Amino acid sequence: MKRDSYESIERTKKGFEESFKSGTFYNEQTQDQNHLELILNFLNISPGMNVLDLGTGTGYLAFPIAGKYPEAEVTGLDIVENALNHNRKRSETEGLRNLIFLSYDGLAFPFADETFDLVITRYALHHFPQIADTFHEINRVLKPNGKLFLADPAPNDNDDKRFVDAYMQMKKDGHIKFYTKEEWLKLGELTGLQFADSFETQIRFPKKKENAPEFDEIIHRFDQQVIAGYDIEITESEIWITEKVNNLLFQKRNGENL
């Protein structure tokens, strides 16, 4: 099982390294200023808090949080060294002394128990091969009553055969699956994280046709009504798709390390 997990992590790492090398396409397609503002206003961050940005990528959440809350300590954690090195240089340039970036193996977090007041993660968890183990790690590093905020795309309600996952897996970047809100709530309940609040948004982004060689075959394999629900638009060089996004807040049940 661990071997399969590490192979998946290596695919993810390779896929994102290639994306970063190819320019700003990936970063631009996932940017959403309205969503970012919603998240920043939703999170109740106060001075002295210790915040972990899990799967930080380009630091899309880490940088604005560190800038807005200079008396909070922010740590960005990821497996992609190229992105982390770029983030470290940017953090130094911007003089953000409350922000650091660390790498890890994609499974075990390199932190002591009860280190963080808040764990945040955006558009990352669908790449994690052992999601229950990840939730246990989140529980472990959270302080009593600490919180987890996650934002991740979700399948449409009628997509029980998961067209959207087959579509996302064409890129070969380690995509595992998108989870429904109910699946997230069950994971939280099993790992000592109690649901606290939520809101729903959407993301509409392109995939380069060159990264979707199996698209025609996938389109014909799934129900057309299901596919239509994702509002797919095909241009000369790109495929656009709309996905809803779950934004969920959990709180660690007091004193529970599972």
Short mmCIF file of C-alpha atoms in Angstrom, two decimals:
data_model
loop_
_atom_site.label_atom_id
_atom_site.label_comp_id
_atom_site.label_asym_id
_atom_site.label_seq_id
_atom_site.Cartn_x
_atom_site.Cartn_y
_atom_site.Cartn_z
CA MET A 1 0.00 0.00 0.00
CA LYS A 2 2.79 2.44 0.89
CA ARG A 3 4.58 1.61 -2.35
CA ASP A 4 1.43 2.51 -4.33
CA SER A 5 1.12 5.71 -2.29
CA TYR A 6 4.68 6.80 -2.98
CA GLU A 7 4.25 6.03 -6.69
CA SER A 8 1.15 8.23 -6.73
CA ILE A 9 3.01 10.98 -4.85
CA GLU A 10 5.85 10.83 -7.37
CA ARG A 11 3.37 11.20 -10.24
CA THR A 12 1.88 14.23 -8.53
CA LYS A 13 5.30 15.72 -7.87
CA LYS A 14 6.41 15.18 -11.47
CA GLY A 15 3.16 16.57 -12.88
CA PHE A 16 3.34 19.76 -10.85
CA GLU A 17 7.04 20.25 -11.49
CA GLU A 18 6.30 20.11 -15.22
CA SER A 19 3.40 22.54 -14.77
CA PHE A 20 5.60 25.05 -12.95
CA LYS A 21 8.34 24.72 -15.57
CA SER A 22 5.86 25.37 -18.39
CA GLY A 23 5.02 28.82 -17.07
CA THR A 24 2.06 30.38 -15.28
CA PHE A 25 -0.77 28.38 -16.88
CA TYR A 26 -1.58 26.20 -13.86
CA ASN A 27 -1.30 29.03 -11.37
CA GLU A 28 -3.46 31.34 -13.47
CA GLN A 29 -6.19 28.79 -14.07
CA THR A 30 -6.77 28.26 -10.35
CA GLN A 31 -6.63 31.90 -9.31
CA ASP A 32 -9.91 33.41 -8.13
CA GLN A 33 -9.77 36.67 -6.20
CA ASN A 34 -13.40 36.43 -5.07
CA HIS A 35 -12.82 32.92 -3.70
CA LEU A 36 -9.64 34.06 -1.96
CA GLU A 37 -11.47 36.94 -0.28
CA LEU A 38 -14.27 34.61 0.82
CA ILE A 39 -11.72 32.29 2.43
CA LEU A 40 -9.81 35.07 4.17
CA ASN A 41 -13.04 36.53 5.56
CA PHE A 42 -14.30 33.08 6.58
CA LEU A 43 -11.21 32.11 8.58
CA ASN A 44 -11.05 33.47 12.12
CA ILE A 45 -7.30 34.06 12.38
CA SER A 46 -5.98 35.95 15.40
CA PRO A 47 -2.52 37.13 16.58
CA GLY A 48 -0.28 34.33 17.83
CA MET A 49 -1.96 31.57 15.87
CA ASN A 50 0.17 28.89 14.23
CA VAL A 51 -1.20 28.09 10.74
CA LEU A 52 -0.28 25.20 8.41
CA ASP A 53 -1.00 25.53 4.68
CA LEU A 54 -1.05 21.90 3.50
CA GLY A 55 -0.25 21.39 -0.18
CA THR A 56 0.70 25.05 -0.36
CA GLY A 57 1.79 24.99 -4.02
CA THR A 58 2.66 28.56 -5.00
CA GLY A 59 1.60 29.80 -1.56
CA TYR A 60 -1.74 31.06 -2.87
CA LEU A 61 -3.18 31.09 0.67
CA ALA A 62 0.03 31.27 2.67
CA PHE A 63 1.25 34.62 1.31
CA PRO A 64 -1.92 36.68 1.82
CA ILE A 65 -2.48 35.17 5.28
CA ALA A 66 1.09 35.90 6.37
CA GLY A 67 0.79 39.43 4.98
CA LYS A 68 -2.59 40.15 6.52
CA TYR A 69 -1.74 38.64 9.91
CA PRO A 70 1.92 39.50 10.69
CA GLU A 71 1.56 38.26 14.29
CA ALA A 72 0.51 34.77 13.14
CA GLU A 73 3.06 32.10 12.20
CA VAL A 74 2.43 30.49 8.80
CA THR A 75 4.03 27.30 7.45
CA GLY A 76 3.59 26.14 3.86
CA LEU A 77 4.06 22.38 3.35
CA ASP A 78 4.41 20.66 -0.03
CA ILE A 79 6.24 17.97 -1.98
CA VAL A 80 7.24 20.13 -4.97
CA GLU A 81 10.71 21.55 -4.30
CA ASN A 82 10.69 23.92 -7.30
CA ALA A 83 7.60 25.68 -5.98
CA LEU A 84 8.97 25.79 -2.43
CA ASN A 85 12.27 27.31 -3.54
CA HIS A 86 10.41 29.96 -5.52
CA ASN A 87 8.20 30.66 -2.49
CA ARG A 88 11.19 31.04 -0.18
CA LYS A 89 12.77 33.63 -2.47
CA ARG A 90 9.50 35.53 -2.74
CA SER A 91 8.98 35.44 1.04
CA GLU A 92 12.47 36.86 1.58
CA THR A 93 11.90 39.55 -1.04
CA GLU A 94 8.62 40.58 0.60
CA GLY A 95 10.14 40.51 4.10
CA LEU A 96 7.63 38.03 5.49
CA ARG A 97 9.44 36.81 8.59
CA ASN A 98 6.36 34.95 9.83
CA LEU A 99 6.26 32.62 6.80
CA ILE A 100 8.34 29.49 6.12
CA PHE A 101 8.09 26.71 3.54
CA LEU A 102 8.96 23.05 4.19
CA SER A 103 9.01 19.87 2.11
CA TYR A 104 7.95 16.37 3.18
CA ASP A 105 7.37 12.88 1.80
CA GLY A 106 3.66 13.36 1.12
CA LEU A 107 2.51 11.11 3.96
CA ALA A 108 3.89 11.86 7.46
CA PHE A 109 3.85 15.50 8.55
CA PRO A 110 7.24 16.65 9.96
CA PHE A 111 5.71 18.25 13.07
CA ALA A 112 5.16 17.37 16.70
CA ASP A 113 1.69 16.61 18.07
CA GLU A 114 -0.57 19.61 18.74
CA THR A 115 1.57 22.16 16.87
CA PHE A 116 -1.05 24.13 14.91
CA ASP A 117 -4.17 26.13 15.72
CA LEU A 118 -5.37 25.93 12.11
CA VAL A 119 -4.69 23.72 9.08
CA ILE A 120 -5.79 25.07 5.71
CA THR A 121 -5.68 23.40 2.30
CA ARG A 122 -6.95 24.52 -1.10
CA TYR A 123 -7.26 22.43 -4.28
CA ALA A 124 -4.79 19.83 -2.99
CA LEU A 125 -6.48 16.96 -1.15
CA HIS A 126 -7.75 15.25 -4.32
CA HIS A 127 -4.10 14.33 -4.98
CA PHE A 128 -3.52 12.64 -1.60
CA PRO A 129 -3.36 8.82 -1.96
CA GLN A 130 -4.11 7.95 1.69
CA ILE A 131 -6.74 10.52 2.56
CA ALA A 132 -7.81 8.90 5.86
CA ASP A 133 -4.18 8.81 6.99
CA THR A 134 -3.86 12.48 6.01
CA PHE A 135 -6.88 13.33 8.15
CA HIS A 136 -5.32 11.44 11.07
CA GLU A 137 -2.13 13.47 10.58
CA ILE A 138 -4.15 16.67 10.53
CA ASN A 139 -5.85 15.65 13.76
CA ARG A 140 -2.47 14.79 15.30
CA VAL A 141 -0.83 18.15 14.57
CA LEU A 142 -3.86 20.23 15.56
CA LYS A 143 -4.10 21.61 19.05
CA PRO A 144 -7.24 20.74 21.08
CA ASN A 145 -10.17 22.59 19.50
CA GLY A 146 -7.95 23.46 16.53
CA LYS A 147 -9.57 23.79 13.11
CA LEU A 148 -9.21 22.43 9.59
CA PHE A 149 -10.38 24.41 6.56
CA LEU A 150 -10.44 22.67 3.19
CA ALA A 151 -11.48 23.87 -0.25
CA ASP A 152 -11.64 21.22 -2.95
CA PRO A 153 -13.72 20.60 -6.09
CA ALA A 154 -16.55 18.08 -5.92
CA PRO A 155 -18.38 15.80 -8.35
CA ASN A 156 -21.87 16.82 -9.43
CA ASP A 157 -24.69 15.12 -7.56
CA ASN A 158 -25.60 12.85 -10.51
CA ASP A 159 -22.01 11.87 -11.33
CA ASP A 160 -22.00 8.61 -9.37
CA LYS A 161 -19.70 6.92 -11.92
CA ARG A 162 -17.25 9.82 -11.62
CA PHE A 163 -16.81 11.18 -15.10
CA VAL A 164 -15.05 14.14 -13.52
CA ASP A 165 -12.33 11.94 -12.01
CA ALA A 166 -11.69 10.18 -15.32
CA TYR A 167 -11.46 13.62 -16.94
CA MET A 168 -9.02 14.94 -14.34
CA GLN A 169 -6.85 11.82 -14.46
CA MET A 170 -6.02 12.41 -18.13
CA LYS A 171 -3.26 14.83 -17.11
CA LYS A 172 -1.36 12.09 -15.22
CA ASP A 173 -0.55 14.41 -12.31
CA GLY A 174 -1.63 12.09 -9.52
CA HIS A 175 -5.30 13.07 -9.30
CA ILE A 176 -7.05 10.49 -7.08
CA LYS A 177 -10.65 11.66 -6.72
CA PHE A 178 -12.94 14.53 -5.84
CA TYR A 179 -15.01 13.95 -2.71
CA THR A 180 -18.62 14.83 -1.98
CA LYS A 181 -19.48 16.89 1.07
CA GLU A 182 -20.92 13.76 2.67
CA GLU A 183 -17.63 11.89 2.13
CA TRP A 184 -15.68 14.70 3.75
CA LEU A 185 -18.03 14.73 6.73
CA LYS A 186 -17.63 10.97 7.18
CA LEU A 187 -13.83 11.28 7.03
CA GLY A 188 -13.94 14.00 9.64
CA GLU A 189 -16.19 11.98 11.93
CA LEU A 190 -13.89 8.94 11.69
CA THR A 191 -10.79 10.96 12.49
CA GLY A 192 -11.94 13.16 15.35
CA LEU A 193 -12.77 16.26 13.31
CA GLN A 194 -16.26 17.65 13.81
CA PHE A 195 -18.00 19.59 11.04
CA ALA A 196 -18.47 23.26 11.98
CA ASP A 197 -19.46 25.31 8.91
CA SER A 198 -19.33 25.46 5.11
CA PHE A 199 -20.03 27.40 1.94
CA GLU A 200 -20.06 26.41 -1.73
CA THR A 201 -18.37 28.06 -4.71
CA GLN A 202 -17.49 27.13 -8.31
CA ILE A 203 -14.33 26.92 -10.35
CA ARG A 204 -14.19 27.09 -14.13
CA PHE A 205 -10.82 26.36 -15.63
CA PRO A 206 -9.18 25.13 -18.84
CA LYS A 207 -7.22 22.00 -19.59
CA LYS A 208 -4.85 22.13 -22.54
CA LYS A 209 -5.95 19.67 -25.24
CA GLU A 210 -2.42 18.28 -25.35
CA ASN A 211 -2.95 17.09 -21.76
CA ALA A 212 -6.23 15.36 -22.64
CA PRO A 213 -5.39 12.68 -25.22
CA GLU A 214 -8.20 10.36 -24.09
CA PHE A 215 -10.91 13.03 -24.04
CA ASP A 216 -12.97 11.72 -26.98
CA GLU A 217 -12.97 8.19 -25.57
CA ILE A 218 -14.03 9.41 -22.12
CA ILE A 219 -16.79 11.60 -23.56
CA HIS A 220 -18.36 8.56 -25.24
CA ARG A 221 -17.99 6.33 -22.18
CA PHE A 222 -20.15 8.39 -19.81
CA ASP A 223 -23.76 9.52 -19.79
CA GLN A 224 -24.16 12.70 -21.84
CA GLN A 225 -26.54 14.26 -19.33
CA VAL A 226 -23.91 13.86 -16.62
CA ILE A 227 -21.25 15.43 -18.84
CA ALA A 228 -23.56 18.32 -19.74
CA GLY A 229 -23.83 19.19 -16.05
CA TYR A 230 -20.20 20.30 -16.08
CA ASP A 231 -20.86 22.90 -18.79
CA ILE A 232 -17.94 21.78 -20.95
CA GLU A 233 -16.72 24.14 -23.66
CA ILE A 234 -14.16 23.05 -26.27
CA THR A 235 -12.00 25.65 -28.02
CA GLU A 236 -9.19 25.24 -30.52
CA SER A 237 -6.56 24.56 -27.87
CA GLU A 238 -8.40 24.11 -24.55
CA ILE A 239 -11.24 22.27 -22.82
CA TRP A 240 -13.16 24.25 -20.20
CA ILE A 241 -15.08 22.61 -17.37
CA THR A 242 -17.09 23.94 -14.42
CA GLU A 243 -16.92 22.21 -11.04
CA LYS A 244 -18.51 23.09 -7.74
CA VAL A 245 -16.17 23.54 -4.78
CA ASN A 246 -16.75 22.43 -1.21
CA ASN A 247 -15.40 24.87 1.39
CA LEU A 248 -15.59 23.08 4.74
CA LEU A 249 -14.55 23.95 8.27
CA PHE A 250 -13.91 21.25 10.88
CA GLN A 251 -12.94 21.49 14.54
CA LYS A 252 -10.89 18.95 16.42
CA ARG A 253 -12.89 17.39 19.19
CA ASN A 254 -11.28 18.46 22.45
CA GLY A 255 -8.46 16.18 23.53
CA GLU A 256 -8.96 13.61 20.73
CA ASN A 257 -5.83 12.26 19.06
CA LEU A 258 -7.01 9.31 16.98
#
